[in-house]
PDB file of C-alpha atoms and ligand atoms in Angstrom:
ATOM      1  CA  UNK R   1     -23.833  70.580 -21.057  1.00 38.00           C
ATOM      2  CA  UNK R   2     -20.967  72.616 -19.714  1.00 42.00           C
ATOM      3  CA  UNK R   3     -17.660  70.718 -20.044  1.00 45.00           C
ATOM      4  CA  UNK R   4     -16.767  71.489 -16.466  1.00 49.00           C
ATOM      5  CA  UNK R   5     -20.110  70.592 -14.948  1.00 58.00           C
ATOM      6  CA  UNK R   6     -20.056  66.904 -15.808  1.00 69.00           C
ATOM      7  CA  UNK R   7     -18.697  64.458 -13.226  1.00 72.00           C
ATOM      8  CA  UNK R   8     -15.135  63.309 -13.757  1.00 75.00           C
ATOM      9  CA  UNK R   9     -14.680  59.956 -15.409  1.00 78.00           C
ATOM     10  CA  UNK R  10     -12.616  57.315 -13.656  1.00 74.00           C
ATOM     11  CA  UNK R  11      -9.638  57.960 -15.857  1.00 76.00           C
ATOM     12  CA  UNK R  12      -9.907  61.705 -15.292  1.00 75.00           C
ATOM     13  CA  UNK R  13      -9.969  61.117 -11.550  1.00 72.00           C
ATOM     14  CA  UNK R  14      -6.913  58.881 -11.852  1.00 71.00           C
ATOM     15  CA  UNK R  15      -5.180  61.612 -13.818  1.00 71.00           C
ATOM     16  CA  UNK R  16      -6.045  64.202 -11.240  1.00 69.00           C
ATOM     17  CA  UNK R  17      -4.605  62.001  -8.513  1.00 60.00           C
ATOM     18  CA  UNK R  18      -1.501  61.351 -10.569  1.00 64.00           C
ATOM     19  CA  UNK R  19      -1.114  65.058 -11.106  1.00 62.00           C
ATOM     20  CA  UNK R  20      -1.412  65.841  -7.407  1.00 56.00           C
ATOM     21  CA  UNK R  21       1.172  63.169  -6.655  1.00 52.00           C
ATOM     22  CA  UNK R  22       3.523  64.522  -9.241  1.00 58.00           C
ATOM     23  CA  UNK R  23       3.202  67.959  -7.799  1.00 53.00           C
ATOM     24  CA  UNK R  24       3.701  66.712  -4.260  1.00 47.00           C
ATOM     25  CA  UNK R  25       6.852  64.900  -5.299  1.00 58.00           C
ATOM     26  CA  UNK R  26       8.498  67.905  -6.739  1.00 61.00           C
ATOM     27  CA  UNK R  27       9.354  71.478  -6.160  1.00 83.00           C
ATOM     28  CA  UNK R  28       8.366  71.968  -9.736  1.00 90.00           C
ATOM     29  CA  UNK R  29       5.261  71.443 -11.791  1.00 91.00           C
ATOM     30  CA  UNK R  30       5.679  68.535 -14.150  1.00 90.00           C
ATOM     31  CA  UNK R  31       3.344  68.180 -17.077  1.00 90.00           C
ATOM     32  CA  UNK R  32       3.091  65.738 -19.940  1.00 91.00           C
ATOM     33  CA  UNK R  33       3.751  66.132 -23.633  1.00 94.00           C
ATOM     34  CA  UNK R  34       0.812  65.524 -25.954  1.00 95.00           C
ATOM     35  CA  UNK R  35       2.308  62.288 -27.253  1.00 95.00           C
ATOM     36  CA  UNK R  36       2.329  60.723 -23.775  1.00 94.00           C
ATOM     37  CA  UNK R  37      -1.433  61.156 -23.526  1.00 94.00           C
ATOM     38  CA  UNK R  38      -2.101  60.170 -27.105  1.00 96.00           C
ATOM     39  CA  UNK R  39      -0.922  56.711 -26.103  1.00 94.00           C
ATOM     40  CA  UNK R  40      -3.822  56.713 -23.644  1.00 95.00           C
ATOM     41  CA  UNK R  41      -6.198  57.569 -26.458  1.00 97.00           C
ATOM     42  CA  UNK R  42      -6.538  61.274 -25.811  1.00 96.00           C
ATOM     43  CA  UNK R  43      -5.385  64.291 -27.806  1.00 96.00           C
ATOM     44  CA  UNK R  44      -4.946  66.774 -25.015  1.00 94.00           C
ATOM     45  CA  UNK R  45      -2.560  69.230 -23.456  1.00 93.00           C
ATOM     46  CA  UNK R  46      -2.634  70.807 -20.011  1.00 91.00           C
ATOM     47  CA  UNK R  47      -3.489  74.441 -19.750  1.00 90.00           C
ATOM     48  CA  UNK R  48      -0.223  75.954 -18.506  1.00 89.00           C
ATOM     49  CA  UNK R  49      -1.865  78.996 -16.925  1.00 90.00           C
ATOM     50  CA  UNK R  50      -4.364  76.847 -15.028  1.00 91.00           C
ATOM     51  CA  UNK R  51      -1.620  74.577 -13.696  1.00 90.00           C
ATOM     52  CA  UNK R  52       0.388  77.592 -12.585  1.00 89.00           C
ATOM     53  CA  UNK R  53      -2.656  79.033 -10.815  1.00 90.00           C
ATOM     54  CA  UNK R  54      -3.258  75.719  -9.028  1.00 89.00           C
ATOM     55  CA  UNK R  55       0.381  75.551  -7.879  1.00 89.00           C
ATOM     56  CA  UNK R  56       1.146  79.044  -6.708  1.00 86.00           C
ATOM     57  CA  UNK R  57       4.805  79.802  -6.182  1.00 89.00           C
ATOM     58  CA  UNK R  58       5.971  76.876  -8.278  1.00 91.00           C
ATOM     59  CA  UNK R  59       7.478  76.860 -11.721  1.00 92.00           C
ATOM     60  CA  UNK R  60       7.440  74.344 -14.499  1.00 92.00           C
ATOM     61  CA  UNK R  61      10.275  71.862 -14.656  1.00 93.00           C
ATOM     62  CA  UNK R  62      12.932  73.007 -17.104  1.00 93.00           C
ATOM     63  CA  UNK R  63      15.686  70.564 -16.164  1.00 91.00           C
ATOM     64  CA  UNK R  64      16.229  66.998 -15.065  1.00 93.00           C
ATOM     65  CA  UNK R  65      13.226  65.033 -13.818  1.00 92.00           C
ATOM     66  CA  UNK R  66      14.133  64.022 -10.248  1.00 90.00           C
ATOM     67  CA  UNK R  67      12.108  60.808 -10.587  1.00 91.00           C
ATOM     68  CA  UNK R  68      14.378  59.486 -13.331  1.00 94.00           C
ATOM     69  CA  UNK R  69      17.908  58.099 -12.955  1.00 96.00           C
ATOM     70  CA  UNK R  70      20.482  60.872 -12.909  1.00 96.00           C
ATOM     71  CA  UNK R  71      22.473  61.436 -16.076  1.00 97.00           C
ATOM     72  CA  UNK R  72      26.073  62.664 -16.142  1.00 97.00           C
ATOM     73  CA  UNK R  73      26.920  66.058 -17.610  1.00 97.00           C
ATOM     74  CA  UNK R  74      28.402  64.545 -20.758  1.00 98.00           C
ATOM     75  CA  UNK R  75      26.437  61.357 -21.285  1.00 98.00           C
ATOM     76  CA  UNK R  76      27.726  58.527 -23.433  1.00 98.00           C
ATOM     77  CA  UNK R  77      25.834  55.836 -25.292  1.00 98.00           C
ATOM     78  CA  UNK R  78      26.603  53.495 -22.377  1.00 98.00           C
ATOM     79  CA  UNK R  79      25.012  55.995 -19.960  1.00 98.00           C
ATOM     80  CA  UNK R  80      21.845  55.981 -22.048  1.00 98.00           C
ATOM     81  CA  UNK R  81      21.865  52.179 -22.088  1.00 97.00           C
ATOM     82  CA  UNK R  82      21.998  52.206 -18.296  1.00 96.00           C
ATOM     83  CA  UNK R  83      19.729  55.110 -17.427  1.00 97.00           C
ATOM     84  CA  UNK R  84      17.329  55.720 -20.302  1.00 97.00           C
ATOM     85  CA  UNK R  85      16.806  52.535 -22.288  1.00 97.00           C
ATOM     86  CA  UNK R  86      14.103  50.206 -21.009  1.00 94.00           C
ATOM     87  CA  UNK R  87      15.409  46.650 -20.582  1.00 86.00           C
ATOM     88  CA  UNK R  88      17.979  46.102 -23.295  1.00 89.00           C
ATOM     89  CA  UNK R  89      18.299  42.355 -22.970  1.00 89.00           C
ATOM     90  CA  UNK R  90      16.671  41.807 -26.377  1.00 90.00           C
ATOM     91  CA  UNK R  91      19.284  43.961 -28.135  1.00 94.00           C
ATOM     92  CA  UNK R  92      22.123  42.451 -26.110  1.00 94.00           C
ATOM     93  CA  UNK R  93      20.951  38.940 -26.987  1.00 93.00           C
ATOM     94  CA  UNK R  94      20.752  39.865 -30.630  1.00 93.00           C
ATOM     95  CA  UNK R  95      24.274  41.348 -30.587  1.00 95.00           C
ATOM     96  CA  UNK R  96      25.614  38.339 -28.664  1.00 93.00           C
ATOM     97  CA  UNK R  97      24.117  36.068 -31.306  1.00 91.00           C
ATOM     98  CA  UNK R  98      25.813  38.082 -34.046  1.00 94.00           C
ATOM     99  CA  UNK R  99      29.117  38.029 -32.158  1.00 94.00           C
ATOM    100  CA  UNK R 100      28.987  34.241 -31.757  1.00 92.00           C
ATOM    101  CA  UNK R 101      28.124  33.934 -35.437  1.00 94.00           C
ATOM    102  CA  UNK R 102      31.461  35.560 -36.255  1.00 96.00           C
ATOM    103  CA  UNK R 103      29.993  38.647 -37.882  1.00 97.00           C
ATOM    104  CA  UNK R 104      31.851  41.928 -38.330  1.00 97.00           C
ATOM    105  CA  UNK R 105      31.834  44.582 -35.626  1.00 97.00           C
ATOM    106  CA  UNK R 106      29.614  46.674 -37.880  1.00 97.00           C
ATOM    107  CA  UNK R 107      26.974  43.950 -37.891  1.00 97.00           C
ATOM    108  CA  UNK R 108      27.316  43.375 -34.156  1.00 98.00           C
ATOM    109  CA  UNK R 109      26.865  47.093 -33.499  1.00 98.00           C
ATOM    110  CA  UNK R 110      23.822  47.179 -35.811  1.00 98.00           C
ATOM    111  CA  UNK R 111      22.273  44.332 -33.840  1.00 97.00           C
ATOM    112  CA  UNK R 112      23.145  45.970 -30.532  1.00 97.00           C
ATOM    113  CA  UNK R 113      21.434  49.205 -31.564  1.00 98.00           C
ATOM    114  CA  UNK R 114      18.683  47.953 -33.860  1.00 97.00           C
ATOM    115  CA  UNK R 115      15.788  48.503 -31.433  1.00 97.00           C
ATOM    116  CA  UNK R 116      16.944  51.547 -29.454  1.00 97.00           C
ATOM    117  CA  UNK R 117      14.019  53.379 -31.042  1.00 97.00           C
ATOM    118  CA  UNK R 118      11.662  51.037 -29.177  1.00 96.00           C
ATOM    119  CA  UNK R 119      13.761  50.759 -26.033  1.00 96.00           C
ATOM    120  CA  UNK R 120      13.984  54.496 -25.524  1.00 94.00           C
ATOM    121  CA  UNK R 121      11.516  56.404 -27.610  1.00 91.00           C
ATOM    122  CA  UNK R 122       8.549  55.022 -29.396  1.00 94.00           C
ATOM    123  CA  UNK R 123       7.346  51.816 -31.010  1.00 95.00           C
ATOM    124  CA  UNK R 124       5.813  53.220 -34.190  1.00 96.00           C
ATOM    125  CA  UNK R 125       8.418  53.406 -36.978  1.00 97.00           C
ATOM    126  CA  UNK R 126      11.085  52.408 -34.492  1.00 97.00           C
ATOM    127  CA  UNK R 127      13.662  51.602 -37.169  1.00 98.00           C
ATOM    128  CA  UNK R 128      13.507  55.162 -38.489  1.00 98.00           C
ATOM    129  CA  UNK R 129      13.710  56.794 -35.061  1.00 98.00           C
ATOM    130  CA  UNK R 130      16.585  54.558 -34.012  1.00 98.00           C
ATOM    131  CA  UNK R 131      18.502  55.172 -37.234  1.00 98.00           C
ATOM    132  CA  UNK R 132      18.075  58.920 -36.924  1.00 98.00           C
ATOM    133  CA  UNK R 133      19.375  58.901 -33.365  1.00 98.00           C
ATOM    134  CA  UNK R 134      22.608  57.140 -34.270  1.00 98.00           C
ATOM    135  CA  UNK R 135      23.184  58.463 -37.787  1.00 98.00           C
ATOM    136  CA  UNK R 136      25.774  61.129 -36.873  1.00 98.00           C
ATOM    137  CA  UNK R 137      27.847  58.659 -34.869  1.00 98.00           C
ATOM    138  CA  UNK R 138      28.067  55.457 -36.885  1.00 98.00           C
ATOM    139  CA  UNK R 139      29.019  54.371 -40.388  1.00 98.00           C
ATOM    140  CA  UNK R 140      26.228  55.028 -42.841  1.00 98.00           C
ATOM    141  CA  UNK R 141      25.808  51.305 -43.427  1.00 98.00           C
ATOM    142  CA  UNK R 142      24.948  50.764 -39.742  1.00 98.00           C
ATOM    143  CA  UNK R 143      22.202  53.393 -39.537  1.00 98.00           C
ATOM    144  CA  UNK R 144      20.877  52.297 -42.946  1.00 98.00           C
ATOM    145  CA  UNK R 145      20.606  48.720 -41.688  1.00 98.00           C
ATOM    146  CA  UNK R 146      18.869  49.796 -38.480  1.00 98.00           C
ATOM    147  CA  UNK R 147      16.356  51.843 -40.507  1.00 98.00           C
ATOM    148  CA  UNK R 148      15.656  49.066 -42.997  1.00 98.00           C
ATOM    149  CA  UNK R 149      15.384  46.161 -40.566  1.00 97.00           C
ATOM    150  CA  UNK R 150      11.938  47.473 -39.738  1.00 96.00           C
ATOM    151  CA  UNK R 151      10.622  46.750 -43.231  1.00 97.00           C
ATOM    152  CA  UNK R 152      12.657  43.589 -43.785  1.00 97.00           C
ATOM    153  CA  UNK R 153      11.210  41.962 -40.658  1.00 95.00           C
ATOM    154  CA  UNK R 154       7.948  41.452 -42.530  1.00 96.00           C
ATOM    155  CA  UNK R 155       9.371  39.780 -45.635  1.00 97.00           C
ATOM    156  CA  UNK R 156      10.804  36.261 -45.704  1.00 96.00           C
ATOM    157  CA  UNK R 157      14.000  35.391 -47.527  1.00 96.00           C
ATOM    158  CA  UNK R 158      14.273  31.597 -47.393  1.00 95.00           C
ATOM    159  CA  UNK R 159      17.555  31.636 -49.361  1.00 95.00           C
ATOM    160  CA  UNK R 160      19.303  33.060 -46.283  1.00 94.00           C
ATOM    161  CA  UNK R 161      17.075  31.277 -43.764  1.00 93.00           C
ATOM    162  CA  UNK R 162      14.725  34.082 -42.820  1.00 95.00           C
ATOM    163  CA  UNK R 163      11.059  33.176 -42.485  1.00 93.00           C
ATOM    164  CA  UNK R 164       8.155  35.405 -41.517  1.00 93.00           C
ATOM    165  CA  UNK R 165       8.176  35.356 -37.697  1.00 91.00           C
ATOM    166  CA  UNK R 166       5.476  33.108 -36.244  1.00 90.00           C
ATOM    167  CA  UNK R 167       5.405  35.562 -33.376  1.00 89.00           C
ATOM    168  CA  UNK R 168       4.057  38.198 -35.767  1.00 92.00           C
ATOM    169  CA  UNK R 169       1.131  35.937 -36.612  1.00 93.00           C
ATOM    170  CA  UNK R 170       0.392  35.891 -32.880  1.00 92.00           C
ATOM    171  CA  UNK R 171       1.027  39.609 -32.458  1.00 93.00           C
ATOM    172  CA  UNK R 172      -0.848  40.959 -35.457  1.00 96.00           C
ATOM    173  CA  UNK R 173      -3.070  38.122 -36.695  1.00 97.00           C
ATOM    174  CA  UNK R 174      -2.708  35.952 -39.783  1.00 96.00           C
ATOM    175  CA  UNK R 175      -4.369  38.580 -42.000  1.00 97.00           C
ATOM    176  CA  UNK R 176      -1.993  41.401 -41.177  1.00 97.00           C
ATOM    177  CA  UNK R 177      -0.323  43.014 -44.202  1.00 97.00           C
ATOM    178  CA  UNK R 178       2.314  45.749 -43.838  1.00 97.00           C
ATOM    179  CA  UNK R 179       1.463  49.285 -44.938  1.00 97.00           C
ATOM    180  CA  UNK R 180       2.291  50.198 -48.547  1.00 98.00           C
ATOM    181  CA  UNK R 181       5.182  52.419 -47.444  1.00 97.00           C
ATOM    182  CA  UNK R 182       6.773  49.419 -45.719  1.00 98.00           C
ATOM    183  CA  UNK R 183       6.331  47.317 -48.864  1.00 98.00           C
ATOM    184  CA  UNK R 184       7.919  50.080 -50.953  1.00 98.00           C
ATOM    185  CA  UNK R 185      10.789  50.396 -48.479  1.00 97.00           C
ATOM    186  CA  UNK R 186      11.361  46.654 -48.662  1.00 98.00           C
ATOM    187  CA  UNK R 187      11.484  46.788 -52.474  1.00 97.00           C
ATOM    188  CA  UNK R 188      14.120  49.515 -52.312  1.00 97.00           C
ATOM    189  CA  UNK R 189      16.129  47.716 -49.641  1.00 97.00           C
ATOM    190  CA  UNK R 190      16.058  44.420 -51.511  1.00 96.00           C
ATOM    191  CA  UNK R 191      18.036  45.881 -54.385  1.00 95.00           C
ATOM    192  CA  UNK R 192      20.432  47.903 -52.266  1.00 98.00           C
ATOM    193  CA  UNK R 193      24.126  47.100 -51.917  1.00 98.00           C
ATOM    194  CA  UNK R 194      23.719  46.927 -48.138  1.00 97.00           C
ATOM    195  CA  UNK R 195      20.679  44.671 -48.202  1.00 98.00           C
ATOM    196  CA  UNK R 196      22.449  41.882 -46.307  1.00 97.00           C
ATOM    197  CA  UNK R 197      23.492  44.251 -43.512  1.00 97.00           C
ATOM    198  CA  UNK R 198      19.857  44.936 -42.705  1.00 98.00           C
ATOM    199  CA  UNK R 199      18.894  41.325 -43.360  1.00 97.00           C
ATOM    200  CA  UNK R 200      21.503  40.182 -40.830  1.00 97.00           C
ATOM    201  CA  UNK R 201      19.759  42.250 -38.171  1.00 97.00           C
ATOM    202  CA  UNK R 202      16.556  40.347 -38.828  1.00 96.00           C
ATOM    203  CA  UNK R 203      18.424  37.022 -38.888  1.00 94.00           C
ATOM    204  CA  UNK R 204      20.025  37.680 -35.520  1.00 93.00           C
ATOM    205  CA  UNK R 205      16.873  39.268 -34.152  1.00 89.00           C
ATOM    206  CA  UNK R 206      14.527  36.390 -34.509  1.00 64.00           C
ATOM    207  CA  UNK R 207      16.316  33.902 -32.274  1.00 57.00           C
ATOM    208  CA  UNK R 208      16.993  36.326 -29.511  1.00 52.00           C
ATOM    209  CA  UNK R 209      13.940  36.238 -27.305  1.00 62.00           C
ATOM    210  CA  UNK R 210      15.220  34.213 -24.378  1.00 68.00           C
ATOM    211  CA  UNK R 211      14.325  35.693 -20.990  1.00 68.00           C
ATOM    212  CA  UNK R 212      16.983  33.571 -19.252  1.00 75.00           C
ATOM    213  CA  UNK R 213      19.921  34.294 -21.534  1.00 78.00           C
ATOM    214  CA  UNK R 214      22.905  35.793 -19.743  1.00 84.00           C
ATOM    215  CA  UNK R 215      23.965  38.968 -21.493  1.00 89.00           C
ATOM    216  CA  UNK R 216      26.275  41.748 -20.466  1.00 92.00           C
ATOM    217  CA  UNK R 217      26.697  45.230 -21.869  1.00 96.00           C
ATOM    218  CA  UNK R 218      30.374  45.033 -20.845  1.00 96.00           C
ATOM    219  CA  UNK R 219      30.924  42.525 -23.652  1.00 95.00           C
ATOM    220  CA  UNK R 220      30.261  45.343 -26.109  1.00 97.00           C
ATOM    221  CA  UNK R 221      32.058  48.292 -24.569  1.00 98.00           C
ATOM    222  CA  UNK R 222      35.092  47.863 -26.851  1.00 98.00           C
ATOM    223  CA  UNK R 223      33.003  47.429 -29.993  1.00 98.00           C
ATOM    224  CA  UNK R 224      31.055  50.556 -29.093  1.00 98.00           C
ATOM    225  CA  UNK R 225      34.333  52.371 -28.423  1.00 98.00           C
ATOM    226  CA  UNK R 226      35.702  51.484 -31.850  1.00 98.00           C
ATOM    227  CA  UNK R 227      32.524  51.938 -33.871  1.00 98.00           C
ATOM    228  CA  UNK R 228      30.381  54.607 -32.217  1.00 98.00           C
ATOM    229  CA  UNK R 229      31.844  58.111 -32.426  1.00 98.00           C
ATOM    230  CA  UNK R 230      31.009  59.303 -28.950  1.00 98.00           C
ATOM    231  CA  UNK R 231      30.976  63.134 -29.001  1.00 98.00           C
ATOM    232  CA  UNK R 232      33.299  64.649 -26.426  1.00 98.00           C
ATOM    233  CA  UNK R 233      30.616  67.166 -25.392  1.00 98.00           C
ATOM    234  CA  UNK R 234      28.248  64.304 -24.525  1.00 98.00           C
ATOM    235  CA  UNK R 235      25.288  63.000 -26.547  1.00 98.00           C
ATOM    236  CA  UNK R 236      22.804  65.824 -26.756  1.00 98.00           C
ATOM    237  CA  UNK R 237      25.319  68.659 -26.569  1.00 98.00           C
ATOM    238  CA  UNK R 238      27.354  68.208 -29.731  1.00 98.00           C
ATOM    239  CA  UNK R 239      25.105  70.123 -32.098  1.00 98.00           C
ATOM    240  CA  UNK R 240      24.553  67.070 -34.299  1.00 98.00           C
ATOM    241  CA  UNK R 241      21.331  66.674 -36.319  1.00 98.00           C
ATOM    242  CA  UNK R 242      20.021  64.246 -33.689  1.00 98.00           C
ATOM    243  CA  UNK R 243      21.336  65.949 -30.532  1.00 98.00           C
ATOM    244  CA  UNK R 244      17.805  67.113 -29.677  1.00 98.00           C
ATOM    245  CA  UNK R 245      16.580  63.522 -29.607  1.00 98.00           C
ATOM    246  CA  UNK R 246      19.135  62.555 -26.981  1.00 98.00           C
ATOM    247  CA  UNK R 247      18.286  65.684 -24.976  1.00 98.00           C
ATOM    248  CA  UNK R 248      14.604  64.780 -25.114  1.00 97.00           C
ATOM    249  CA  UNK R 249      15.418  61.387 -23.640  1.00 97.00           C
ATOM    250  CA  UNK R 250      17.502  63.053 -20.972  1.00 97.00           C
ATOM    251  CA  UNK R 251      14.761  65.545 -20.038  1.00 97.00           C
ATOM    252  CA  UNK R 252      11.469  64.065 -21.301  1.00 95.00           C
ATOM    253  CA  UNK R 253       9.308  66.233 -19.034  1.00 93.00           C
ATOM    254  CA  UNK R 254      10.935  69.601 -19.649  1.00 94.00           C
ATOM    255  CA  UNK R 255       8.190  72.151 -20.251  1.00 93.00           C
ATOM    256  CA  UNK R 256       9.752  73.484 -23.462  1.00 93.00           C
TER     257      UNK R 256
HETATM  258 FE1  LIG B 301      13.024  45.990 -34.506  1.00 92.81          FE
HETATM  259 FE1  LIG B 302      14.470  43.343 -32.404  1.00 92.81          FE
END
């Protein structure tokens, strides 16, 4: 049967509606990256020519998405916290816990940033994404700890009081076993001189899921100022190895 002859499925109709709404909202045509749709279980990309033809006189969006909070010209980490990170209370609680525990600013910063991969970008391999984003701007130990906390989360260390999270049994089932690459990463991390830096993220992480806790980003502005090398050009414009990641967060729907 001809692809185009079959009736639209419900989800296709919803997409079509969404697309019309998007187009009505904007002077520009806004289309989605492949990854956005993959999360809906489809490996697809819009046909650019067809979208152009259906929206005569319009062009694809190549700048800021007007539906998203405005970003300043030279955005700082704090700006991303406010305008591009989904609720950050979990990270703030974790950092507050580390602060109260009397840990170093390096540890507090690691806790504050440990899940920015999830909060801004993507769940899968969030430790790696998050570490890559911050690597040019923090001490190596901080980004290393953020990367490794992902693997360490799955492995108990009773000698420092870390048990396998009961929440993971609920999330993933009692039979879940981490992928071999996570096991191998854990083995490497366990023998590393900075092991405890990553372990401390997991120790401060696990107690920090309280929806009513009062947390405030302002409590961490000074620690960020002293420990995160904010580029004067703004995150995204400093030509660092991760500048493109910050730009992608700033303009997630840019056509190219
Ligand atoms: Fe995490
Ligand atoms: Fe976390």
